[in-house]
Amino acid sequence: MTNDIAIEVRGFSQYFGEVRKLNALDLDIRRNEILGIIGPARSGKSTFLCALNRLNDLVRGSRHEGTIRLDGCDIYAPDVDVVALRRKLGMVFATPVPLPRSIFENVAFGARRAGIRGRDRLDALVRDSLEKGGLWEEVKDRLMTSGLKLSGGQQQRLCLARILAVAPEFILLDEPTSGLDPISTMKIEDSLRRLKKDYTIVLVTNNTKQAARVADRTAFFLNGELIEVGPTAKIFTAPDDKRTDDYLRGRFG
């Protein structure tokens, strides 16, 4: 594994019972890039994202073949600390789920569980995480307000800040703006552009225009297979596979 490759996927297949959802994927994820993953519904995008931090393990009948290596280590090895792995690969889902606590406590909760103590330290961490998530200026005067009172776009950025507070190395996003208005979408995309200098980001999106705007490279999934991956500009203007071109032109999906 070369220094610029953070995650190496080789021959990875995911099964739920007898149903195969991913088929022999080979994919490298590079450090400090935004990798966009596009494809029609049921193409395996979200399943792959959940394979990266082993959330698929929680589904009865889940099994896999092949390997996923993070910094050269097999994440499915028997001695892997799955809790630590999931902390390293933080996940933001399509629907924001803030805790029924204050904005401050939403961000500080995970940090406390990770052993961070002291009001000054937590204050600084909450501010830094909210700033990175692009939310600080909107909430700095109401940190004790319930996170449930925020708008949908603000709640999603709060969930992003909550992930950042536990110091992940990777940010996994599963259609994070699917239910948001254009302004909220723009704010999250702006945050992702800033964050990639410090994090590796994998973005699953059904919005091909979003992938075109923010992804450094884009991977096209279809029926559980990786059809092709490459620089975003090339994928969108001169893809190697006709199926990619057909999808991007709206001929299916």
GROMACS .gro file of C-alpha atoms in nm:
model
  253
    1MET     CA    1   0.000   0.000   0.000
    2THR     CA    2   0.150   0.333  -0.105
    3ASN     CA    3   0.154   0.631   0.130
    4ASP     CA    4  -0.124   0.817  -0.049
    5ILE     CA    5  -0.367   0.523  -0.027
    6ALA     CA    6  -0.557   0.514   0.301
    7ILE     CA    7  -0.799   0.229   0.231
    8GLU     CA    8  -0.739  -0.062  -0.005
    9VAL     CA    9  -1.037  -0.277  -0.107
   10ARG     CA   10  -0.960  -0.605  -0.280
   11GLY     CA   11  -1.208  -0.865  -0.405
   12PHE     CA   12  -1.464  -0.751  -0.149
   13SER     CA   13  -1.810  -0.905  -0.163
   14GLN     CA   14  -2.090  -0.850   0.089
   15TYR     CA   15  -2.369  -1.100   0.150
   16PHE     CA   16  -2.685  -1.087   0.359
   17GLY     CA   17  -2.791  -1.446   0.383
   18GLU     CA   18  -2.775  -1.582   0.030
   19VAL     CA   19  -2.819  -1.238  -0.129
   20ARG     CA   20  -2.501  -1.081  -0.263
   21LYS     CA   21  -2.510  -0.701  -0.239
   22LEU     CA   22  -2.149  -0.626  -0.339
   23ASN     CA   23  -1.952  -0.824  -0.592
   24ALA     CA   24  -1.571  -0.849  -0.580
   25LEU     CA   25  -1.493  -0.479  -0.545
   26ASP     CA   26  -1.141  -0.349  -0.605
   27LEU     CA   27  -1.100   0.015  -0.502
   28ASP     CA   28  -0.838   0.242  -0.349
   29ILE     CA   29  -0.938   0.543  -0.137
   30ARG     CA   30  -0.671   0.811  -0.121
   31ARG     CA   31  -0.581   1.030   0.172
   32ASN     CA   32  -0.735   1.375   0.188
   33GLU     CA   33  -0.962   1.326  -0.110
   34ILE     CA   34  -1.336   1.345  -0.149
   35LEU     CA   35  -1.438   1.022  -0.320
   36GLY     CA   36  -1.789   1.049  -0.460
   37ILE     CA   37  -1.990   0.730  -0.506
   38ILE     CA   38  -2.282   0.747  -0.747
   39GLY     CA   39  -2.524   0.496  -0.895
   40PRO     CA   40  -2.895   0.412  -0.909
   41ALA     CA   41  -3.095   0.281  -0.614
   42ARG     CA   42  -2.991  -0.065  -0.490
   43SER     CA   43  -2.653  -0.039  -0.660
   44GLY     CA   44  -2.464  -0.112  -0.337
   45LYS     CA   45  -2.346   0.239  -0.252
   46SER     CA   46  -2.470   0.250   0.107
   47THR     CA   47  -2.381  -0.115   0.165
   48PHE     CA   48  -2.023  -0.037   0.068
   49LEU     CA   49  -2.013   0.265   0.297
   50CYS     CA   50  -2.134   0.052   0.589
   51ALA     CA   51  -1.875  -0.214   0.504
   52LEU     CA   52  -1.600   0.043   0.562
   53ASN     CA   53  -1.680   0.078   0.932
   54ARG     CA   54  -1.841  -0.264   0.974
   55LEU     CA   55  -2.195  -0.144   1.036
   56ASN     CA   56  -2.306  -0.433   0.816
   57ASP     CA   57  -2.198  -0.662   1.099
   58LEU     CA   58  -2.513  -0.553   1.282
   59VAL     CA   59  -2.736  -0.714   1.017
   60ARG     CA   60  -2.827  -1.078   1.079
   61GLY     CA   61  -2.679  -1.309   0.817
   62SER     CA   62  -2.410  -1.063   0.713
   63ARG     CA   63  -2.087  -1.210   0.580
   64HIS     CA   64  -1.812  -1.100   0.346
   65GLU     CA   65  -1.537  -1.223   0.119
   66GLY     CA   66  -1.216  -1.041   0.029
   67THR     CA   67  -1.038  -0.772   0.228
   68ILE     CA   68  -1.055  -0.407   0.324
   69ARG     CA   69  -0.726  -0.275   0.456
   70LEU     CA   70  -0.694   0.052   0.643
   71ASP     CA   71  -0.335   0.172   0.669
   72GLY     CA   72  -0.234  -0.182   0.573
   73CYS     CA   73  -0.438  -0.357   0.842
   74ASP     CA   74  -0.735  -0.584   0.765
   75ILE     CA   75  -1.038  -0.421   0.930
   76TYR     CA   76  -1.213  -0.760   0.945
   77ALA     CA   77  -0.931  -0.933   1.133
   78PRO     CA   78  -1.047  -1.109   1.453
   79ASP     CA   79  -0.851  -0.880   1.684
   80VAL     CA   80  -0.987  -0.550   1.545
   81ASP     CA   81  -1.148  -0.316   1.800
   82VAL     CA   82  -1.470  -0.242   1.610
   83VAL     CA   83  -1.569   0.045   1.842
   84ALA     CA   84  -1.238   0.218   1.779
   85LEU     CA   85  -1.272   0.149   1.406
   86ARG     CA   86  -1.613   0.316   1.394
   87ARG     CA   87  -1.476   0.613   1.585
   88LYS     CA   88  -1.201   0.644   1.325
   89LEU     CA   89  -1.450   0.623   1.037
   90GLY     CA   90  -1.732   0.854   1.143
   91MET     CA   91  -2.067   0.818   0.965
   92VAL     CA   92  -2.323   1.085   0.878
   93PHE     CA   93  -2.657   0.946   0.759
   94ALA     CA   94  -2.919   1.083   0.521
   95THR     CA   95  -3.159   1.177   0.800
   96PRO     CA   96  -3.004   1.384   1.080
   97VAL     CA   97  -3.060   1.236   1.424
   98PRO     CA   98  -2.956   1.487   1.691
   99LEU     CA   99  -2.960   1.373   2.049
  100PRO     CA  100  -3.246   1.512   2.263
  101ARG     CA  101  -2.993   1.735   2.435
  102SER     CA  102  -2.853   2.085   2.398
  103ILE     CA  103  -2.643   2.181   2.098
  104PHE     CA  104  -2.339   2.184   2.327
  105GLU     CA  105  -2.414   1.840   2.469
  106ASN     CA  106  -2.477   1.695   2.123
  107VAL     CA  107  -2.117   1.776   2.031
  108ALA     CA  108  -1.960   1.706   2.371
  109PHE     CA  109  -2.138   1.374   2.432
  110GLY     CA  110  -1.912   1.153   2.222
  111ALA     CA  111  -1.600   1.337   2.333
  112ARG     CA  112  -1.687   1.273   2.698
  113ARG     CA  113  -1.737   0.904   2.625
  114ALA     CA  114  -1.396   0.903   2.461
  115GLY     CA  115  -1.246   1.031   2.787
  116ILE     CA  116  -1.218   1.405   2.728
  117ARG     CA  117  -1.280   1.600   3.049
  118GLY     CA  118  -1.260   1.957   3.174
  119ARG     CA  119  -1.493   2.245   3.085
  120ASP     CA  120  -1.229   2.455   2.911
  121ARG     CA  121  -1.119   2.163   2.699
  122LEU     CA  122  -1.477   2.072   2.608
  123ASP     CA  123  -1.564   2.435   2.532
  124ALA     CA  124  -1.274   2.458   2.290
  125LEU     CA  125  -1.358   2.123   2.132
  126VAL     CA  126  -1.725   2.212   2.082
  127ARG     CA  127  -1.638   2.544   1.922
  128ASP     CA  128  -1.376   2.389   1.694
  129SER     CA  129  -1.611   2.110   1.584
  130LEU     CA  130  -1.900   2.349   1.517
  131GLU     CA  131  -1.669   2.579   1.321
  132LYS     CA  132  -1.545   2.290   1.108
  133GLY     CA  133  -1.904   2.180   1.054
  134GLY     CA  134  -1.998   2.530   0.939
  135LEU     CA  135  -2.249   2.588   1.220
  136TRP     CA  136  -2.072   2.793   1.487
  137GLU     CA  137  -2.178   3.142   1.373
  138GLU     CA  138  -2.544   3.037   1.365
  139VAL     CA  139  -2.558   2.879   1.711
  140LYS     CA  140  -2.280   3.034   1.921
  141ASP     CA  141  -2.528   3.240   2.125
  142ARG     CA  142  -2.767   2.950   2.194
  143LEU     CA  143  -2.551   2.650   2.271
  144MET     CA  144  -2.783   2.544   2.552
  145THR     CA  145  -3.083   2.527   2.315
  146SER     CA  146  -3.204   2.180   2.220
  147GLY     CA  147  -3.048   2.046   1.903
  148LEU     CA  148  -3.397   1.930   1.807
  149LYS     CA  149  -3.502   2.293   1.757
  150LEU     CA  150  -3.256   2.348   1.473
  151SER     CA  151  -3.362   2.339   1.109
  152GLY     CA  152  -3.299   2.021   0.909
  153GLY     CA  153  -2.986   2.163   0.748
  154GLN     CA  154  -2.853   2.282   1.082
  155GLN     CA  155  -2.925   1.945   1.241
  156GLN     CA  156  -2.724   1.775   0.968
  157ARG     CA  157  -2.429   2.007   1.028
  158LEU     CA  158  -2.468   1.943   1.402
  159CYS     CA  159  -2.440   1.568   1.334
  160LEU     CA  160  -2.128   1.636   1.129
  161ALA     CA  161  -1.981   1.841   1.416
  162ARG     CA  162  -2.065   1.557   1.658
  163ILE     CA  163  -1.861   1.319   1.442
  164LEU     CA  164  -1.570   1.564   1.420
  165ALA     CA  165  -1.558   1.600   1.799
  166VAL     CA  166  -1.436   1.241   1.841
  167ALA     CA  167  -1.140   1.302   1.608
  168PRO     CA  168  -1.207   1.066   1.317
  169GLU     CA  169  -0.963   1.017   1.033
  170PHE     CA  170  -1.238   0.948   0.779
  171ILE     CA  171  -1.582   1.097   0.723
  172LEU     CA  172  -1.840   0.871   0.560
  173LEU     CA  173  -2.153   1.044   0.433
  174ASP     CA  174  -2.461   0.860   0.310
  175GLU     CA  175  -2.667   1.105   0.103
  176PRO     CA  176  -2.622   1.379   0.365
  177THR     CA  177  -2.816   1.645   0.175
  178SER     CA  178  -3.095   1.434   0.022
  179GLY     CA  179  -3.367   1.607   0.224
  180LEU     CA  180  -3.218   1.956   0.242
  181ASP     CA  181  -3.284   2.281   0.060
  182PRO     CA  182  -3.022   2.426  -0.181
  183ILE     CA  183  -2.879   2.673   0.072
  184SER     CA  184  -2.829   2.405   0.339
  185THR     CA  185  -2.680   2.175   0.074
  186MET     CA  186  -2.435   2.446  -0.029
  187LYS     CA  187  -2.324   2.501   0.330
  188ILE     CA  188  -2.253   2.130   0.381
  189GLU     CA  189  -2.064   2.110   0.051
  190ASP     CA  190  -1.857   2.413   0.153
  191SER     CA  191  -1.773   2.240   0.481
  192LEU     CA  192  -1.663   1.925   0.299
  193ARG     CA  193  -1.426   2.123   0.074
  194ARG     CA  194  -1.263   2.274   0.381
  195LEU     CA  195  -1.249   1.946   0.572
  196LYS     CA  196  -1.066   1.741   0.310
  197LYS     CA  197  -0.732   1.896   0.401
  198ASP     CA  198  -0.756   1.718   0.737
  199TYR     CA  199  -0.979   1.419   0.661
  200THR     CA  200  -1.045   1.158   0.395
  201ILE     CA  201  -1.408   1.181   0.285
  202VAL     CA  202  -1.631   0.926   0.113
  203LEU     CA  203  -1.957   1.075  -0.012
  204VAL     CA  204  -2.245   0.859  -0.131
  205THR     CA  205  -2.488   1.073  -0.326
  206ASN     CA  206  -2.782   1.026  -0.559
  207ASN     CA  207  -2.722   1.380  -0.682
  208THR     CA  208  -2.475   1.349  -0.968
  209LYS     CA  209  -2.439   1.727  -0.983
  210GLN     CA  210  -2.323   1.720  -0.621
  211ALA     CA  211  -2.053   1.465  -0.703
  212ALA     CA  212  -1.947   1.682  -0.996
  213ARG     CA  213  -1.921   1.985  -0.767
  214VAL     CA  214  -1.728   1.843  -0.473
  215ALA     CA  215  -1.566   1.505  -0.549
  216ASP     CA  216  -1.202   1.476  -0.651
  217ARG     CA  217  -1.268   1.128  -0.787
  218THR     CA  218  -1.596   0.955  -0.857
  219ALA     CA  219  -1.687   0.585  -0.853
  220PHE     CA  220  -1.991   0.450  -1.038
  221PHE     CA  221  -2.168   0.150  -0.882
  222LEU     CA  222  -2.426  -0.065  -1.058
  223ASN     CA  223  -2.593  -0.383  -0.928
  224GLY     CA  224  -2.332  -0.423  -0.656
  225GLU     CA  225  -2.036  -0.385  -0.891
  226LEU     CA  226  -1.784  -0.105  -0.931
  227ILE     CA  227  -1.814  -0.017  -1.298
  228GLU     CA  228  -1.539   0.244  -1.302
  229VAL     CA  229  -1.362   0.504  -1.092
  230GLY     CA  230  -1.152   0.799  -1.192
  231PRO     CA  231  -1.103   1.176  -1.174
  232THR     CA  232  -1.445   1.336  -1.153
  233ALA     CA  233  -1.397   1.552  -1.461
  234LYS     CA  234  -1.315   1.244  -1.669
  235ILE     CA  235  -1.603   1.036  -1.533
  236PHE     CA  236  -1.849   1.309  -1.620
  237THR     CA  237  -1.710   1.404  -1.960
  238ALA     CA  238  -1.541   1.094  -2.102
  239PRO     CA  239  -1.626   0.778  -1.903
  240ASP     CA  240  -1.472   0.451  -2.017
  241ASP     CA  241  -1.788   0.245  -1.978
  242LYS     CA  242  -2.108   0.307  -2.175
  243ARG     CA  243  -2.317   0.220  -1.869
  244THR     CA  244  -2.163   0.513  -1.682
  245ASP     CA  245  -2.240   0.746  -1.971
  246ASP     CA  246  -2.596   0.616  -1.996
  247TYR     CA  247  -2.653   0.674  -1.624
  248LEU     CA  248  -2.511   1.024  -1.628
  249ARG     CA  249  -2.726   1.111  -1.930
  250GLY     CA  250  -3.037   0.991  -1.749
  251ARG     CA  251  -3.104   0.690  -1.968
  252PHE     CA  252  -3.167   0.480  -1.657
  253GLY     CA  253  -3.163   0.510  -1.279
   0.00000   0.00000   0.00000
